[in-house]
GROMACS .gro file of C-alpha atoms in nm:
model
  118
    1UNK     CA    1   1.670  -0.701   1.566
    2UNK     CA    2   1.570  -0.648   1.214
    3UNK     CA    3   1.844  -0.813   0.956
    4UNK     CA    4   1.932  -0.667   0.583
    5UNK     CA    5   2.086  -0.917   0.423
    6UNK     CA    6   2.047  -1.235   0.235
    7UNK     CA    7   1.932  -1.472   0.542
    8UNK     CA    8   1.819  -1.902   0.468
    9UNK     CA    9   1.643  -2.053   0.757
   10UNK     CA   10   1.622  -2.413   0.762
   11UNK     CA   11   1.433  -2.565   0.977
   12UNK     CA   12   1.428  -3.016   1.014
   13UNK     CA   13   1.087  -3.147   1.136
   14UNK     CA   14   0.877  -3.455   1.126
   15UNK     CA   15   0.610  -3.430   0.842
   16UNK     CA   16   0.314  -3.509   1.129
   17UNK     CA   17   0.450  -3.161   1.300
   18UNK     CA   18   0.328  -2.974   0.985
   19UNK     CA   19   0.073  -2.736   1.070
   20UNK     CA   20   0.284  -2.633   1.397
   21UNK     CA   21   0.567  -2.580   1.236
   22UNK     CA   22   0.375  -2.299   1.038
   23UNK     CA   23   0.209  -2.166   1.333
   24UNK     CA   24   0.586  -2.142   1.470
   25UNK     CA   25   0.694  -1.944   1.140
   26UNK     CA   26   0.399  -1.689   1.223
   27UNK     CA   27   0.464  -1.640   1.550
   28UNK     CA   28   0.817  -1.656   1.624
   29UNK     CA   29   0.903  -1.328   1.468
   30UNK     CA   30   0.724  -0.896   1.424
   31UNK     CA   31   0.910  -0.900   1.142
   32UNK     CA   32   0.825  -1.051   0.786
   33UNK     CA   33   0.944  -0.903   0.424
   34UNK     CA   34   1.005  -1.270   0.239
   35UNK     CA   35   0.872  -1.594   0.266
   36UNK     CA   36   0.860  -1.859   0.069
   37UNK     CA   37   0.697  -2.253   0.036
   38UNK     CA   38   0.849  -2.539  -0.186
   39UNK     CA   39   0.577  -2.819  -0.206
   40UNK     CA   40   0.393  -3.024  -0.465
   41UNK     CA   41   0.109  -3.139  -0.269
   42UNK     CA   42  -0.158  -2.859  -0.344
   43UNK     CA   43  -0.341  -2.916   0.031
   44UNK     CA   44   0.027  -2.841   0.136
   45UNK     CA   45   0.061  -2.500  -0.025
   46UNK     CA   46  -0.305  -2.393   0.037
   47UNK     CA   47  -0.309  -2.478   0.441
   48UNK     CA   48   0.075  -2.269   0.461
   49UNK     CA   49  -0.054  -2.011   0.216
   50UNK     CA   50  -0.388  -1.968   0.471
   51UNK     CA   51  -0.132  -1.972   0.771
   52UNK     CA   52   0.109  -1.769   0.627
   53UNK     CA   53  -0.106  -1.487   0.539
   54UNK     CA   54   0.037  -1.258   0.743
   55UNK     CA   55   0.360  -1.384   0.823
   56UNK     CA   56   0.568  -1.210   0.477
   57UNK     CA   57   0.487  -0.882   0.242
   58UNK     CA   58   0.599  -1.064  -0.045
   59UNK     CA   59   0.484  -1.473  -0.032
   60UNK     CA   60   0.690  -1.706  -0.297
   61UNK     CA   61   0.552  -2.069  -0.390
   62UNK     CA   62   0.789  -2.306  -0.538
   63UNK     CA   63   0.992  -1.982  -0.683
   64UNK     CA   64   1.282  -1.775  -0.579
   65UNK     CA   65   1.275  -1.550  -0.267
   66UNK     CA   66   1.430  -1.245  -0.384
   67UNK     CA   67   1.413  -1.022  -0.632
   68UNK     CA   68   1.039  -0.863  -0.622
   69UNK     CA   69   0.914  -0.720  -0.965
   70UNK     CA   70   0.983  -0.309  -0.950
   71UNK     CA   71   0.659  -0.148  -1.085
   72UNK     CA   72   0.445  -0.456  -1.071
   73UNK     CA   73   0.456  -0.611  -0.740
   74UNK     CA   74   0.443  -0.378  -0.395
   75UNK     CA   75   0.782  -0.395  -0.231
   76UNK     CA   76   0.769  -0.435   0.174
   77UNK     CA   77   0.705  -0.624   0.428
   78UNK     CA   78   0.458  -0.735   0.695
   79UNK     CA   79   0.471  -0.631   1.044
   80UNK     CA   80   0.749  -0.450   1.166
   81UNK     CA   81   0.922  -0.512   0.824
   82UNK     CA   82   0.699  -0.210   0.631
   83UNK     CA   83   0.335  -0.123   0.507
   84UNK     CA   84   0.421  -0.309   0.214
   85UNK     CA   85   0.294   0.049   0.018
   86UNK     CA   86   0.679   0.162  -0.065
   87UNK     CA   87   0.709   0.470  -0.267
   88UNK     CA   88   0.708   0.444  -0.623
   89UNK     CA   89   0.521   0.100  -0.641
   90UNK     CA   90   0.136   0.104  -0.749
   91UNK     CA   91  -0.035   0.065  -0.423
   92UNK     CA   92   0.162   0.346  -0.252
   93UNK     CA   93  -0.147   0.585  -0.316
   94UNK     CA   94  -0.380   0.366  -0.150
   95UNK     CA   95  -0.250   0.429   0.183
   96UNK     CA   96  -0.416   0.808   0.194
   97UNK     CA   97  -0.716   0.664   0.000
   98UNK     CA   98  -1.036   0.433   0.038
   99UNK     CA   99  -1.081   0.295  -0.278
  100UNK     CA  100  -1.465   0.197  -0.411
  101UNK     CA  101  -1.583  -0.018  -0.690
  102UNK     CA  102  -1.898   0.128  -0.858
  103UNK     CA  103  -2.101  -0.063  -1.145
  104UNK     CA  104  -2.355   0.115  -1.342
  105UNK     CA  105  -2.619  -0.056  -1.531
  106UNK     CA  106  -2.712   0.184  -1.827
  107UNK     CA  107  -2.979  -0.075  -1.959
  108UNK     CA  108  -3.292  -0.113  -1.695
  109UNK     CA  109  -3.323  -0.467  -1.540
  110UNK     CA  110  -3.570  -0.657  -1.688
  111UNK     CA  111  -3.541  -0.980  -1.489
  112UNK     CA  112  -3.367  -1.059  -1.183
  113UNK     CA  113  -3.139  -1.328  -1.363
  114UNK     CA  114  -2.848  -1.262  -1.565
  115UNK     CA  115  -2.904  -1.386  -1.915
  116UNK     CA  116  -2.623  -1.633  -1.896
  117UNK     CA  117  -2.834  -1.826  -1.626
  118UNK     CA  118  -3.117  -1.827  -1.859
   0.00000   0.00000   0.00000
């Protein structure tokens, strides 16, 4: 059952249980608009940021939960929570498209190095 609604989960665990208490987090639920860390130890924030991936649309470290930026962040979830493309935002497009990056060179390559490494 999907909840709308301001919702705080708290959740009391010994700091060796860690990296299954994250695993928990990504697997207890289909649904996932919000989540958010509080840490200072960077190793902290990069392991729950690499578990977390797809556990929340919108992923908050050490910063408020609510409140996404209209017009500059995509509003939605992950999972069952949305396609995280809602109408209006920038990236709604995108989900009818296949974006490509192209780079032309209009001066011919004279070396394989870029002149920087030179």
């Amino acid at each position: 059952q999907e909840i709308f609604g301001p919702v705080l989960t708290v959740y009391v665990y010994p700091e060796q249980r860690f990296q299954e208490v994250l695993e928990l987090i990504d697997s207890s639920t289909a649904y996932g608009l919000t989540g958010a860390i509080y840490a200072q130890d960077k190793r902290i924030i990069k392991e729950a940021q690499r578990l977390l991936r797809n556990a929340a649309g919108n992923f908050y470290i050490n910063d408020k939960s609510t409140g996404a930026v209209v017009a500059q962040q995509p509003f939605g979830g992950s999972r069952s929570s949305g396609t995280n493309d809602k109408p209006g935002g920038p990236h709604y497009i995108l989900r009818w498209t296949s974006p490509q990056a192209i780079k032309e060179s209009h001066v011919p390559l004279q070396d394989w190095r870029y002149s920087y490494m030179q």
